[in-house]
Amino acid sequence: MDKKKEVNDIEPGPDSSRSVDRFGFIKTEQSNSQEGVLKSRSTHERGREERRIRKWRKMIGAGGSDWKQYCRRNPHVVKRRIRKGIPDCLRGLVWQLISGSRDLLLMNPGVYETLVIYETSTSELEIIRDISRTFPSHVFFQQRHGPGQRSLYNVLKAYSVYDRDVGYVQGMGFIAGLLLLYMSEEDAFWLIVALLKGAVHAPMEGLYQPGLPLVQQYLFQFERLVREHMPKLGEHFIEEMINPSMYASQWFITVFSYSFPFPMTLRVWDVFLYEGIKVVFQVGLALLRFCHDDLVKLPFEELLHSLRNFPEDATDPDKLLPIAFSFKVLSHLEELEKEYRKRLEGPNASSSSKRLQPLKSKSMRRVGSQVLSNSNVGMATAFKAFVNSPVGPKTTHFWGPVANWGFVLAGLVDLNKPPEMISGNMTAAMCVYSGLFMRFAWMVQPRNYLLLACHASNETVQLYHLSRCAKAQGYLDKKVPEAQQ
Amino acid sequence: MAANSGNKIRNAKLVLLGDVGAGKSSLVLRFVKGQFVEFQESTIGAAFFSQTLAVNDETVKFEIWDTAGQERYHSLAPMYYRGAAAAIVVYDISNQASFTRAKKWVQELQAQGNQNTVVALAGNKADLVETRQVQIEEAKTYAQENGLFFMETSAKTATNVNDIFYEIAKRLLQGQAAQNPQAGMILSQRPNERVVSASSCCS
């Protein structure tokens, strides 16, 4: 179908005359300065690096055998060492250990192979189109149909089959590409599964699901954090009509693996895999803080430019990460998430949007139970949500049960009447009737608690009447027939 | 091409829309930096560029939003085309599906109801004549029926790239003069700025 691809097959391939940096990216004139940073780092750190590797090897044990125990005993040591950076030669292994992907791999032998070989994905063409556009400046991914491109394709295809709701989304390629530089295809696949399905931290598949729900949530949270921690800059962004989706959406979608210097990406990933998504917020805030004094002066256009092209200093992990860790965001992130959810549910409850139906009915259930227990329904939003809910007072599912309380009331009034007046057949029918309705109220979606309560009460009352009736007619009195004889 | 005349500078927000791999980023890069890369990194989210163009004695400064092509990113697109003075809908002449997608974008823009938006249809990769799937006539007819102006472009060979932006600038100025002859024109909601320089980001 894509004939263009064949024409382009006479691709340059890895050009041996061009030199690559220590991570395998082809050097360009512009990246000389970045290289300078690396050189000074490597000479400065060489001796220390070796000692660090020894410490790390001891901590991990052979093939990761001691890792879990060490983590349990010394979580703070692990956290501190990871923040300093995982030694490059152990990175692949440690990433698998801290992300929980190792366990997934061991629990699912042969699954990856099946996904790659036997399954077909509707996203295959889309993936192919992006393969040569993922890290095009890295030697591993340059050669058309070379091992790099092939493994990238396999991992992405396998995931698109593994989770067909998500399929393939642009941006995943950069994450997969990054991982493939440090581990095998299968390992990379399970690490993506661990991240998106939430093996250790909260699942991140919402980043790629239709409507990009998690991207929207993260951007909302990030905007609020900026306003909180850097009010002046937050104000400036509002004045210049800059919103975070203009600059930060790729930070979240690719977890800084897209268009940032590679040394920074790696260090961010070390911490991100261990500490979770809060790190992305912290690093984002740190970038803004680093350039704060310049940013607040810039008008719209230059501002956007600066937010996409941070100075070298700002992206030096040794300078950036300490700033990042100085932001305490975790509890605030949780509050903001709740606030965001509430906002989503508020307008959604009154609309009949089908897309968010599951969320909606869940909130209804909660509201329904609040009504039952007669507790504070006073919250305006909760009340509004209840009014508009599928079992609310605008529907027969509310008024039906209300009318049925009439049975209960009538039954209660009859409690003082002589038992001879009770019709046994009618009361028995009422018992069966309420029993059936209790089952209906429980099974129906959304569960109708009002109806359930009503028929549970009626069942109780009618059973009591039935017992009175039975007693009066002598069914329960065993001694009477004997005495008659 | 980029001009620094003493005239007023008119700001114009421009958005690029189109299928994955149609060449949106390549068109912008050719226009803004005069560069072309065979394997352009996929655009994630959106990218922002700016470039000025002199038309006769006036200068238009384009604020260009280059969007991600994948359907999944559709939910982010309205933010970029809302309030845009101009849009370039890009398809790949060697890929029929990308033309279908371009038509959908045109429909969506029309549904937005802003008749002042100048919409251009760009048949990109015009250098790939041997593998052409979308005929010029077909696209031309479609463009005429829908009131778009149409050009086949090639970011690789630079064919018609500056021309399409120049044509947009001209139409923006004409449209503005016809509508609102006396007042200064506002092509986007942003205030005019003093600095005239070609700058770009996120390449």
XYZ file of C-alpha atoms in Angstrom:
688
model
C 0.000 0.000 0.000
C 2.659 2.437 0.990
C 4.717 2.326 -2.150
C 6.682 5.341 -1.088
C 8.416 3.189 1.445
C 9.943 1.008 -1.247
C 11.261 3.978 -3.120
C 12.908 5.227 0.009
C 14.534 1.922 0.616
C 17.788 3.222 -0.758
C 18.189 4.884 2.554
C 21.603 6.118 3.636
C 21.893 3.539 6.392
C 24.257 3.992 9.287
C 26.916 6.291 8.007
C 30.167 5.060 9.424
C 31.940 8.296 8.656
C 29.829 10.175 11.158
C 30.737 9.816 14.821
C 28.313 8.982 17.582
C 28.139 10.069 21.212
C 28.435 7.655 24.119
C 24.754 6.788 23.867
C 24.832 6.046 20.130
C 23.268 9.267 18.828
C 24.884 10.705 15.735
C 26.676 13.899 16.556
C 25.627 17.092 14.910
C 27.395 20.414 15.047
C 24.747 21.744 17.403
C 25.198 18.969 19.907
C 28.904 19.643 20.441
C 28.204 21.595 23.543
C 26.126 18.773 24.975
C 29.024 16.462 24.304
C 31.228 18.808 26.290
C 29.047 18.264 29.321
C 29.350 14.530 28.931
C 33.118 14.611 28.619
C 33.631 16.666 31.690
C 31.283 14.333 33.527
C 33.060 11.191 32.459
C 36.557 12.356 33.393
C 35.317 13.748 36.654
C 33.410 10.686 37.641
C 35.387 7.771 36.289
C 36.932 6.687 39.556
C 33.795 7.167 41.537
C 31.764 5.430 38.866
C 33.690 2.196 39.369
C 33.115 2.214 43.084
C 29.469 2.927 42.526
C 29.116 0.010 40.158
C 30.638 -2.295 42.741
C 28.186 -1.090 45.376
C 25.291 -1.543 42.983
C 26.343 -5.058 42.019
C 26.408 -6.012 45.662
C 22.995 -4.494 46.190
C 21.426 -6.317 43.250
C 23.089 -9.694 43.629
C 23.573 -12.091 40.747
C 20.875 -11.445 38.159
C 18.835 -9.435 40.652
C 18.531 -12.204 43.246
C 19.204 -9.994 46.278
C 17.318 -6.961 45.076
C 13.959 -7.430 46.749
C 15.472 -8.224 50.097
C 17.772 -5.232 49.934
C 14.869 -2.954 49.026
C 12.834 -4.193 51.962
C 15.689 -3.687 54.408
C 17.099 -0.407 53.148
C 14.481 1.452 51.144
C 16.092 4.804 51.855
C 19.498 3.716 50.626
C 17.933 2.423 47.424
C 16.019 5.643 46.882
C 19.117 7.767 47.485
C 21.277 5.723 45.159
C 18.686 5.744 42.402
C 18.409 9.505 42.662
C 22.156 9.710 42.094
C 21.711 7.743 38.888
C 21.823 4.045 38.088
C 25.174 2.970 36.561
C 24.691 2.728 32.818
C 25.882 -0.878 32.588
C 23.262 -2.026 35.113
C 20.477 0.282 34.018
C 18.562 -2.229 31.920
C 18.440 -4.817 34.675
C 17.605 -2.360 37.447
C 14.842 -0.756 35.412
C 13.214 -4.161 35.060
C 13.553 -4.826 38.763
C 12.125 -1.537 39.968
C 9.278 -1.414 37.463
C 8.043 -4.872 38.346
C 8.372 -5.997 34.727
C 10.697 -8.841 35.700
C 7.901 -10.528 37.605
C 5.447 -10.047 34.758
C 7.902 -11.636 32.355
C 8.404 -14.642 34.598
C 4.678 -15.063 35.144
C 3.891 -14.969 31.425
C 6.344 -17.173 29.583
C 5.819 -17.359 25.832
C 3.110 -14.683 25.761
C 5.245 -12.104 24.016
C 6.245 -14.519 21.299
C 2.628 -15.395 20.631
C 1.661 -11.742 20.370
C 4.452 -11.009 17.911
C 4.173 -14.061 15.716
C 0.583 -15.200 15.694
C -1.521 -12.121 16.239
C -2.334 -9.354 13.794
C -2.960 -5.769 14.731
C -5.037 -3.110 13.024
C -2.332 -0.614 13.928
C 0.391 -2.302 11.898
C 0.459 0.288 9.098
C 0.440 3.167 11.530
C 3.361 1.653 13.413
C 5.342 1.080 10.231
C 4.865 4.689 9.207
C 6.441 5.904 12.427
C 9.259 3.406 12.780
C 11.840 5.369 10.835
C 10.674 8.536 12.577
C 11.545 7.355 16.062
C 15.001 8.399 17.258
C 16.093 8.825 13.619
C 19.435 10.135 14.812
C 20.339 7.002 16.734
C 22.515 4.412 14.995
C 20.469 1.522 16.370
C 17.265 2.755 14.753
C 18.723 4.163 11.550
C 19.078 1.184 9.337
C 15.909 0.369 7.458
C 14.652 -3.039 8.549
C 17.747 -3.321 10.714
C 17.594 -4.989 14.132
C 16.653 -1.747 15.869
C 13.691 -0.953 13.639
C 12.546 -4.556 13.656
C 12.519 -4.854 17.432
C 10.832 -1.469 17.752
C 8.110 -2.657 15.398
C 7.684 -5.940 17.250
C 7.337 -4.337 20.662
C 4.811 -1.762 19.467
C 2.826 -4.320 17.540
C 2.807 -6.711 20.473
C 1.458 -4.006 22.741
C -1.189 -2.946 20.242
C -2.428 -6.544 20.256
C -2.046 -6.960 24.008
C -4.256 -3.958 24.670
C -6.480 -3.412 21.672
C -8.309 -0.500 23.297
C -5.095 1.461 23.386
C -3.556 0.024 20.230
C -0.685 2.121 18.972
C -0.339 5.794 19.803
C 2.397 8.121 18.572
C 4.721 8.738 21.462
C 4.818 5.127 22.630
C 7.570 4.613 20.084
C 9.922 6.886 21.976
C 9.349 5.009 25.214
C 9.835 1.660 23.486
C 12.921 2.978 21.693
C 14.457 4.211 24.910
C 13.880 0.852 26.598
C 15.247 -1.104 23.641
C 18.575 0.652 24.037
C 18.856 -1.049 27.432
C 17.071 -4.377 27.167
C 15.700 -7.066 24.883
C 12.424 -6.793 22.994
C 10.566 -9.028 25.381
C 11.881 -7.198 28.450
C 10.971 -3.848 26.907
C 7.471 -5.099 26.123
C 6.825 -6.207 29.697
C 8.192 -2.983 31.063
C 5.682 -1.062 28.955
C 2.946 -3.383 30.221
C 4.122 -2.816 33.801
C 3.934 0.949 33.346
C 0.664 1.175 31.483
C -1.166 -1.464 33.488
C 0.281 -0.339 36.782
C 2.454 -3.118 38.198
C 4.021 -0.965 40.899
C 2.542 2.519 40.536
C -0.817 3.774 39.293
C -1.573 2.565 35.745
C -0.728 5.026 32.990
C -2.715 3.602 30.095
C -4.975 6.655 30.266
C -2.160 8.572 28.583
C -2.953 6.749 25.362
C -6.632 5.845 25.590
C -9.106 7.618 23.304
C -9.558 11.201 24.427
C -6.198 11.027 26.237
C -7.929 11.271 29.628
C -4.795 11.015 31.727
C -2.949 13.624 29.663
C -5.819 16.026 30.345
C -5.709 15.229 34.053
C -1.950 15.626 34.327
C -2.054 18.942 32.486
C -4.757 20.189 34.840
C -2.680 19.132 37.839
C 0.485 20.614 36.390
C -1.105 23.987 35.684
C -2.310 24.208 39.276
C 1.073 23.186 40.658
C 2.771 25.901 38.615
C 0.376 28.497 39.985
C 0.964 27.195 43.486
C 4.740 26.997 43.439
C 5.488 29.879 41.063
C 2.565 32.301 41.311
C 4.289 35.007 39.329
C 4.982 32.711 36.414
C 1.499 31.228 36.639
C 0.049 34.714 36.370
C 2.319 35.485 33.425
C 1.198 32.331 31.626
C -2.421 33.379 32.029
C -1.707 36.867 30.713
C 0.116 35.503 27.694
C -2.561 32.847 27.149
C -0.145 29.985 27.477
C -1.617 26.760 28.727
C 0.422 23.702 29.622
C -0.835 21.586 26.725
C 1.175 23.911 24.488
C 4.454 22.818 25.989
C 4.031 20.018 28.527
C 1.833 17.409 26.835
C 4.851 15.605 25.395
C 6.571 15.664 28.758
C 3.850 13.398 30.050
C 3.067 11.428 26.884
C 6.687 10.345 26.458
C 7.974 10.869 30.016
C 10.705 13.223 28.800
C 12.013 10.723 26.267
C 11.145 13.067 23.392
C 13.289 16.058 22.462
C 15.332 16.252 25.638
C 19.054 15.528 25.941
C 19.526 11.807 26.436
C 21.538 11.992 29.694
C 18.667 13.879 31.263
C 16.070 11.430 29.929
C 17.945 8.516 31.492
C 18.267 10.076 34.914
C 14.620 11.082 34.901
C 13.656 7.521 34.003
C 15.780 6.072 36.811
C 13.782 8.023 39.340
C 10.467 7.882 37.516
C 10.430 4.096 37.454
C 11.129 3.925 41.176
C 9.101 6.832 42.507
C 6.311 7.126 39.953
C 4.668 9.840 37.884
C 5.177 12.559 40.504
C 8.752 12.762 39.224
C 7.543 14.036 35.866
C 5.699 16.849 37.644
C 8.749 17.619 39.749
C 11.076 17.727 36.772
C 8.620 19.909 34.855
C 8.443 22.325 37.764
C 12.228 22.292 38.085
C 12.638 23.246 34.420
C 10.312 26.196 34.918
C 11.990 27.184 38.174
C 15.422 27.040 36.561
C 14.385 29.506 33.860
C 11.831 31.333 35.981
C 13.427 34.768 35.923
C 13.748 34.767 32.149
C 10.353 33.245 31.476
C 8.387 35.850 33.424
C 9.727 38.570 31.146
C 9.028 36.925 27.807
C 6.048 37.573 25.537
C 3.936 34.768 24.030
C 6.111 33.756 21.149
C 9.498 33.823 22.828
C 7.949 32.171 25.825
C 6.802 29.216 23.728
C 10.188 29.042 22.117
C 11.940 28.946 25.482
C 9.555 26.325 26.836
C 10.550 24.019 24.006
C 14.267 24.816 23.993
C 15.665 24.831 27.461
C 19.246 25.954 27.929
C 21.915 23.298 28.396
C 22.318 24.093 32.056
C 18.665 23.484 32.735
C 18.774 20.013 31.255
C 21.905 18.933 33.114
C 20.517 16.224 35.410
C 22.934 17.010 38.213
C 21.608 20.548 38.379
C 17.997 19.855 37.486
C 17.173 16.874 39.684
C 18.085 18.457 43.044
C 15.690 21.284 42.199
C 13.085 18.742 41.172
C 13.289 16.853 44.460
C 12.908 20.073 46.407
C 9.285 20.283 45.240
C 6.986 18.349 47.525
C 4.046 17.497 45.333
C 2.689 14.112 46.295
C -0.166 15.035 48.623
C -1.113 18.016 46.529
C -1.254 15.844 43.432
C -3.737 13.570 45.160
C -5.950 16.477 46.145
C -5.828 17.881 42.641
C -6.729 14.507 41.204
C -9.806 14.370 43.395
C -10.724 17.884 42.392
C -10.290 17.034 38.730
C -12.468 13.923 39.069
C -15.151 15.972 40.749
C -15.101 18.495 37.940
C -15.442 15.726 35.420
C -18.341 14.174 37.252
C -20.172 17.421 37.919
C -21.216 18.445 34.403
C -21.145 14.849 33.287
C -23.893 13.723 35.621
C -26.450 15.908 33.887
C -25.328 15.151 30.370
C -26.031 11.848 28.747
C -22.505 11.374 27.470
C -22.102 7.685 26.892
C -18.328 7.736 26.852
C -18.065 8.317 30.560
C -20.984 6.119 31.482
C -19.087 3.746 33.778
C -17.736 6.620 35.814
C -21.185 8.117 35.956
C -23.065 5.115 37.212
C -20.383 4.558 39.816
C -20.930 8.024 41.186
C -24.665 7.413 41.145
C -24.315 4.367 43.292
C -22.399 6.318 45.831
C -24.990 9.061 45.834
C -27.797 6.515 46.059
C -26.371 4.968 49.199
C -26.033 8.402 50.735
C -29.757 8.945 50.297
C -30.502 5.613 51.912
C -28.506 6.248 55.018
C -30.152 9.659 55.238
C -26.754 11.217 55.801
C -25.686 14.571 54.498
C -26.950 14.841 50.963
C -26.469 18.531 51.551
C -23.554 18.808 49.142
C -24.937 20.742 46.229
C -23.103 18.745 43.589
C -24.036 15.420 45.073
C -27.637 16.498 45.297
C -27.656 17.741 41.722
C -26.054 14.532 40.628
C -28.725 12.584 42.471
C -31.546 14.632 40.950
C -30.233 13.923 37.479
C -29.249 10.355 38.131
C -30.847 7.356 36.416
C -32.635 6.530 39.672
C -33.334 10.163 40.563
C -36.688 11.937 41.050
C -36.943 12.704 37.343
C -37.497 9.031 36.661
C -40.050 6.299 37.387
C -37.246 4.400 39.100
C -37.523 6.890 41.921
C -41.314 7.390 42.134
C -42.078 3.700 41.725
C -40.308 2.746 44.964
C -41.750 5.798 46.692
C -45.267 4.604 45.830
C -44.379 1.120 46.991
C -43.693 2.435 50.473
C -47.504 2.552 50.607
C -47.505 -1.230 51.115
C -45.200 -0.853 54.062
C -47.270 1.932 55.605
C -50.508 -0.025 55.135
C -48.889 -3.071 56.683
C -47.694 -1.060 59.673
C -51.140 0.456 60.213
C -52.640 -3.055 60.193
C -50.351 -4.241 62.975
C -52.955 -3.438 65.617
C -55.893 -5.007 63.800
C -57.100 -8.420 64.869
C -55.303 -11.283 63.111
C -58.590 -12.847 61.966
C -58.915 -10.068 59.404
C -55.655 -11.052 57.647
C -56.003 -12.812 54.349
C -53.393 -15.535 54.368
C -53.309 -15.865 50.577
C -52.920 -12.139 50.004
C -50.168 -11.796 52.583
C -48.275 -14.786 51.198
C -48.566 -13.271 47.709
C -47.157 -10.012 49.066
C -44.200 -11.894 50.557
C -43.359 -13.528 47.255
C -43.916 -10.244 45.424
C -41.531 -8.298 47.655
C -38.980 -11.076 47.516
C -38.969 -10.917 43.736
C -38.667 -7.135 43.777
C -35.764 -7.250 46.207
C -33.907 -9.443 43.769
C -34.806 -7.126 40.879
C -33.631 -4.004 42.752
C -30.333 -5.690 43.522
C -29.655 -6.988 40.022
C -30.744 -3.959 37.984
C -28.089 -1.496 36.753
C -27.672 0.916 38.418
C -28.675 -0.883 41.600
C -31.872 0.653 43.011
C -31.328 0.931 46.749
C -34.538 2.810 47.391
C -36.596 0.023 45.871
C -34.538 -2.572 47.699
C -35.093 -0.903 51.065
C -38.790 -0.517 50.418
C -39.315 -4.181 49.594
C -37.048 -5.381 52.366
C -39.243 -3.452 54.816
C -42.405 -4.747 53.195
C -41.077 -8.289 53.303
C -40.454 -7.932 57.021
C -43.882 -6.486 57.726
C -45.716 -9.036 55.580
C -43.820 -11.970 57.057
C -44.801 -10.742 60.479
C -48.438 -10.539 59.388
C -48.195 -13.986 57.877
C -46.914 -15.362 61.154
C -49.756 -13.629 63.038
C -52.233 -15.068 60.620
C -50.765 -18.534 60.915
C -50.816 -18.308 64.669
C -54.442 -17.185 64.709
C -55.471 -20.044 62.474
C -53.638 -22.428 64.701
C -50.996 -23.606 62.232
C -48.179 -22.803 64.600
C -49.870 -24.253 67.650
C -49.038 -27.929 67.811
C -50.736 -28.560 71.137
C -54.175 -27.445 70.008
C -55.008 -30.403 67.741
C -53.979 -32.810 70.567
C -56.254 -31.043 73.035
C -59.174 -31.165 70.564
C -58.827 -34.878 70.303
C 11.645 36.079 2.139
C 11.777 37.008 5.793
C 11.470 40.690 5.852
C 12.241 43.430 8.230
C 10.628 46.451 6.711
C 9.533 49.466 8.648
C 5.874 48.597 8.148
C 3.328 47.340 10.548
C 3.588 43.694 11.295
C 0.426 41.682 11.135
C 0.247 38.580 13.265
C -1.525 35.580 11.846
C -2.148 32.305 13.575
C -1.769 29.417 11.164
C -2.393 25.743 11.827
C -1.248 22.669 9.906
C -3.583 19.693 9.849
C -3.338 16.360 8.096
C -2.714 12.644 8.300
C 0.272 10.989 9.977
C 3.356 11.319 7.829
C 1.768 13.661 5.248
C 4.649 16.057 5.779
C 3.260 18.811 7.977
C 6.423 19.253 10.009
C 8.578 18.996 6.909
C 6.618 21.775 5.212
C 7.062 24.055 8.204
C 10.733 23.248 8.576
C 11.321 23.981 4.915
C 9.477 27.271 5.231
C 10.986 28.386 8.534
C 14.506 26.991 8.404
C 14.970 26.035 4.769
C 15.835 22.525 5.880
C 14.658 19.071 4.958
C 15.266 15.764 6.716
C 14.237 12.500 5.126
C 13.238 11.016 8.467
C 11.547 13.727 10.416
C 10.785 12.753 14.027
C 7.064 12.248 14.651
C 5.392 15.249 16.219
C 4.017 14.513 19.682
C 1.352 16.920 20.890
C 2.094 19.962 18.767
C 5.003 22.174 17.817
C 5.194 25.927 17.488
C 7.131 27.982 14.948
C 7.076 31.520 13.713
C 8.183 33.190 10.525
C 7.656 36.544 8.879
C 6.830 37.154 5.243
C 6.828 40.429 3.325
C 3.958 40.923 0.929
C 4.319 44.095 -1.139
C 4.839 46.735 1.522
C 3.334 44.829 4.374
C 4.676 42.148 6.660
C 2.799 39.139 7.942
C 4.129 37.259 10.878
C 2.930 33.681 10.983
C 2.505 31.956 14.321
C 2.479 28.390 13.151
C 1.048 25.443 15.068
C 2.189 22.136 13.685
C -0.104 19.431 15.044
C 0.289 15.687 15.546
C -1.375 13.735 12.779
C -2.651 10.672 14.555
C -6.380 10.299 15.051
C -5.858 9.703 18.778
C -4.517 13.230 19.156
C -7.618 14.668 17.547
C -8.954 15.795 20.895
C -6.092 18.283 21.198
C -6.541 19.770 17.710
C -9.401 22.247 18.333
C -7.194 24.217 20.677
C -4.827 24.858 17.816
C -7.242 25.638 15.018
C -9.585 27.719 17.139
C -9.103 31.383 16.275
C -6.674 30.566 13.481
C -6.541 33.036 10.597
C -5.343 30.353 8.236
C -5.038 26.599 7.970
C -3.049 24.360 5.681
C -4.578 20.928 5.281
C -1.841 18.602 4.095
C -2.067 15.247 2.354
C 0.470 12.990 0.707
C -0.074 12.624 -3.073
C 1.246 9.067 -2.897
C -1.303 8.028 -0.298
C -5.028 8.031 -1.062
C -5.972 7.524 2.595
C -4.244 10.747 3.548
C -6.426 12.596 1.010
C -9.548 11.134 2.598
C -8.302 12.279 5.972
C -7.609 15.753 4.569
C -11.227 16.006 3.427
C -12.339 15.208 6.963
C -10.191 18.009 8.298
C -11.694 20.404 5.771
C -15.184 19.383 6.863
C -14.280 19.900 10.481
C -12.883 23.355 9.783
C -16.005 24.267 7.819
C -18.185 23.029 10.650
C -16.358 25.470 12.889
C -18.125 28.144 10.896
C -15.396 30.747 10.695
C -15.684 31.825 7.073
C -12.780 34.225 7.327
C -10.278 31.449 7.869
C -8.158 31.031 4.773
C -7.883 27.311 4.116
C -5.214 25.928 1.821
C -5.039 22.357 0.589
C -1.485 21.128 0.076
C -0.748 17.965 -1.876
C 2.669 17.294 -0.443
C 5.440 14.965 -1.620
C 4.851 16.171 -5.193
C 8.301 14.801 -6.035
C 6.961 11.247 -5.720
C 5.263 11.328 -9.132
C 5.859 7.660 -9.909
C 3.899 6.510 -6.903
C 1.153 9.105 -7.166
C -2.260 7.947 -5.980
C -4.144 11.242 -5.846
C -4.589 12.933 -9.218
C -4.124 16.677 -9.465
C -7.525 17.124 -11.118
C -9.296 15.279 -8.337
C -7.782 17.500 -5.678
C -8.284 20.640 -7.727
C -11.962 19.921 -8.238
C -12.408 19.166 -4.569
C -10.651 22.394 -3.628
C -12.804 24.468 -5.992
C -16.009 22.921 -4.724
C -15.040 23.753 -1.173
C -13.586 27.195 -1.657
C -10.022 26.239 -0.752
C -6.970 27.147 -2.641
C -4.854 24.263 -3.731
C -1.194 23.656 -4.496
C 0.975 20.622 -4.839
C 4.089 21.070 -2.764
C 7.278 19.268 -2.020
C 9.120 19.948 1.179
C 11.955 17.813 -0.163
C 12.585 19.867 -3.291
C 11.144 23.083 -1.813
C 8.634 23.302 -4.680
C 5.765 25.678 -3.890
C 6.530 25.756 -0.183
C 7.213 29.450 0.126
C 4.556 30.058 -2.498
C 1.788 28.514 -0.487
C 2.626 30.598 2.572
C 2.996 33.696 0.396
C -0.389 33.063 -1.174
C -1.957 32.674 2.264
C -0.392 35.926 3.432
C -1.708 37.720 0.341
C -5.200 36.394 0.831
C -5.179 37.308 4.490
C -4.236 40.878 3.660
C -6.796 41.108 0.844
C -9.549 39.606 2.941
C -8.786 41.999 5.716
C -8.722 45.035 3.453
C -12.063 44.098 1.903
C -13.732 43.516 5.234
C -12.359 46.251 7.286
C -10.690 48.846 5.103
C -10.015 51.547 7.627
C -9.049 49.778 10.817
C -5.838 47.919 11.476
C -6.315 44.267 10.913
C -6.430 41.639 13.545
C -5.590 38.287 12.155
C -5.382 36.629 15.482
C -6.280 37.619 18.976
C -2.716 38.249 19.951
C -1.346 41.764 20.080
C 1.250 42.811 17.546
C 4.812 42.556 18.632
C 7.856 44.616 17.933
C 10.409 41.941 17.292
C 10.766 40.742 13.744
C 12.877 37.678 13.592
C 12.515 34.223 12.281
C 12.470 31.969 15.242
C 11.407 28.450 15.634
C 11.329 25.684 18.069
C 10.854 22.022 18.600
C 12.605 20.715 15.569
